[in-house]
mmCIF file of C-alpha atoms in Angstrom:
data_model
loop_
_atom_site.group_PDB
_atom_site.id
_atom_site.type_symbol
_atom_site.label_atom_id
_atom_site.label_comp_id
_atom_site.label_asym_id
_atom_site.label_seq_id
_atom_site.Cartn_x
_atom_site.Cartn_y
_atom_site.Cartn_z
ATOM 1 C CA MET U 273 17.313 36.608 -12.242
ATOM 2 C CA SER U 274 14.163 38.689 -12.065
ATOM 3 C CA ILE U 275 10.761 37.900 -13.549
ATOM 4 C CA ASP U 276 8.673 40.771 -14.884
ATOM 5 C CA PRO U 277 4.925 40.614 -15.699
ATOM 6 C CA GLN U 278 5.634 39.931 -19.388
ATOM 7 C CA GLU U 279 7.805 36.948 -18.486
ATOM 8 C CA ALA U 280 5.116 35.778 -16.028
ATOM 9 C CA ARG U 281 2.583 35.939 -18.888
ATOM 10 C CA ARG U 282 4.903 33.824 -21.050
ATOM 11 C CA VAL U 283 5.397 31.220 -18.294
ATOM 12 C CA ALA U 284 1.644 31.067 -17.673
ATOM 13 C CA GLY U 285 1.102 30.545 -21.398
ATOM 14 C CA LEU U 286 3.650 27.734 -21.508
ATOM 15 C CA ALA U 287 1.936 26.101 -18.537
ATOM 16 C CA ARG U 288 -1.433 26.670 -20.218
ATOM 17 C CA ILE U 289 -2.718 28.588 -17.209
ATOM 18 C CA ARG U 290 -5.062 31.516 -17.763
ATOM 19 C CA VAL U 291 -3.948 34.524 -15.742
ATOM 20 C CA GLU U 292 -5.771 37.845 -15.888
ATOM 21 C CA GLU U 293 -3.728 40.941 -16.737
ATOM 22 C CA ASP U 294 -4.213 42.489 -13.297
ATOM 23 C CA GLU U 295 -2.878 39.297 -11.633
ATOM 24 C CA LEU U 296 0.405 39.232 -13.587
ATOM 25 C CA PRO U 297 2.384 41.528 -11.227
ATOM 26 C CA ALA U 298 1.433 39.354 -8.223
ATOM 27 C CA LEU U 299 2.396 36.209 -10.146
ATOM 28 C CA ALA U 300 5.733 37.755 -11.107
ATOM 29 C CA ALA U 301 6.339 38.619 -7.435
ATOM 30 C CA LYS U 302 5.624 35.012 -6.436
ATOM 31 C CA PHE U 303 8.030 33.737 -9.094
ATOM 32 C CA ASN U 304 10.687 36.143 -7.805
ATOM 33 C CA ALA U 305 10.141 34.924 -4.230
ATOM 34 C CA ILE U 306 10.583 31.319 -5.370
ATOM 35 C CA LEU U 307 13.748 32.175 -7.297
ATOM 36 C CA GLY U 308 15.061 34.065 -4.264
ATOM 37 C CA PHE U 309 14.528 31.007 -2.081
ATOM 38 C CA ILE U 310 16.358 28.855 -4.633
ATOM 39 C CA ASP U 311 19.271 31.310 -4.501
ATOM 40 C CA GLU U 312 19.332 30.940 -0.702
ATOM 41 C CA LEU U 313 19.460 27.157 -1.034
ATOM 42 C CA LYS U 314 22.400 27.428 -3.418
ATOM 43 C CA GLU U 315 24.408 29.097 -0.647
ATOM 44 C CA VAL U 316 24.145 26.060 1.657
ATOM 45 C CA ASP U 317 27.338 23.988 1.791
ATOM 46 C CA VAL U 318 26.368 20.350 1.193
ATOM 47 C CA GLU U 319 29.858 19.050 0.514
ATOM 48 C CA GLY U 320 30.228 15.604 2.049
ATOM 49 C CA VAL U 321 26.540 15.253 2.941
ATOM 50 C CA GLU U 322 25.133 11.902 1.869
ATOM 51 C CA PRO U 323 21.816 11.935 0.003
ATOM 52 C CA MET U 324 18.911 10.563 2.020
ATOM 53 C CA THR U 325 15.267 9.671 1.549
ATOM 54 C CA GLY U 326 14.121 10.687 5.022
ATOM 55 C CA VAL U 327 15.308 12.045 8.345
ATOM 56 C CA THR U 328 15.289 8.686 10.132
ATOM 57 C CA PRO U 329 17.743 6.032 8.992
ATOM 58 C CA GLN U 330 15.943 2.950 7.739
ATOM 59 C CA ARG U 331 16.471 0.208 5.240
ATOM 60 C CA LEU U 332 13.845 -0.816 2.778
ATOM 61 C CA THR U 333 12.601 -4.341 3.279
ATOM 62 C CA ARG U 334 12.981 -6.465 0.211
ATOM 63 C CA ARG U 335 11.189 -9.582 -0.834
ATOM 64 C CA ALA U 336 12.547 -12.366 -2.960
ATOM 65 C CA ASP U 337 12.249 -11.652 -6.668
ATOM 66 C CA VAL U 338 10.382 -14.791 -7.683
ATOM 67 C CA VAL U 339 7.437 -15.381 -9.979
ATOM 68 C CA THR U 340 4.353 -16.660 -8.162
ATOM 69 C CA ASP U 341 0.659 -16.961 -8.844
ATOM 70 C CA GLY U 342 -0.034 -14.573 -5.975
ATOM 71 C CA GLY U 343 -1.217 -17.396 -3.733
ATOM 72 C CA ARG U 344 -4.871 -16.488 -4.335
ATOM 73 C CA PRO U 345 -5.812 -17.374 -7.918
ATOM 74 C CA ARG U 346 -9.450 -18.136 -7.075
ATOM 75 C CA GLU U 347 -9.967 -14.744 -5.429
ATOM 76 C CA VAL U 348 -8.256 -12.990 -8.332
ATOM 77 C CA LEU U 349 -10.383 -14.731 -10.949
ATOM 78 C CA ALA U 350 -13.607 -14.339 -8.938
ATOM 79 C CA ASN U 351 -14.231 -10.875 -10.436
ATOM 80 C CA ALA U 352 -13.332 -11.848 -14.003
ATOM 81 C CA PRO U 353 -16.216 -11.680 -16.469
ATOM 82 C CA ASP U 354 -14.958 -14.909 -18.047
ATOM 83 C CA ALA U 355 -12.321 -17.259 -16.619
ATOM 84 C CA ARG U 356 -11.369 -20.686 -17.947
ATOM 85 C CA GLU U 357 -8.874 -23.226 -16.616
ATOM 86 C CA GLY U 358 -7.415 -20.736 -14.125
ATOM 87 C CA PHE U 359 -6.868 -17.934 -16.655
ATOM 88 C CA PHE U 360 -8.689 -14.792 -17.764
ATOM 89 C CA ALA U 361 -10.619 -15.496 -20.961
ATOM 90 C CA VAL U 362 -10.757 -12.636 -23.441
ATOM 91 C CA PRO U 363 -12.472 -12.385 -26.830
ATOM 92 C CA LYS U 364 -10.414 -12.866 -29.945
ATOM 93 C CA VAL U 365 -9.655 -9.465 -31.504
ATOM 94 C CA VAL U 366 -7.386 -10.432 -34.433
ATOM 95 C CA GLU U 367 -8.592 -12.700 -37.211
#
């Protein structure tokens, strides 16, 4: 697949990016370089390779999925403009 300046103009328009007419050939060349790199990646054999999130094996630490008050309700409510009985107080908006 090859991108010409007209196609680069269309892509820039879809992305809502203003590109001057004299910059379109350079943009098309950059798009073609990106597409060429993608074609190179398609040639890599990844059969049997497990997906990974990083290069070092590690397990994510998990915490218990329990509902708590955060252990610091006073500190949380300290910045509230209005707090009553341990809760945020908000003005009534529906009558």
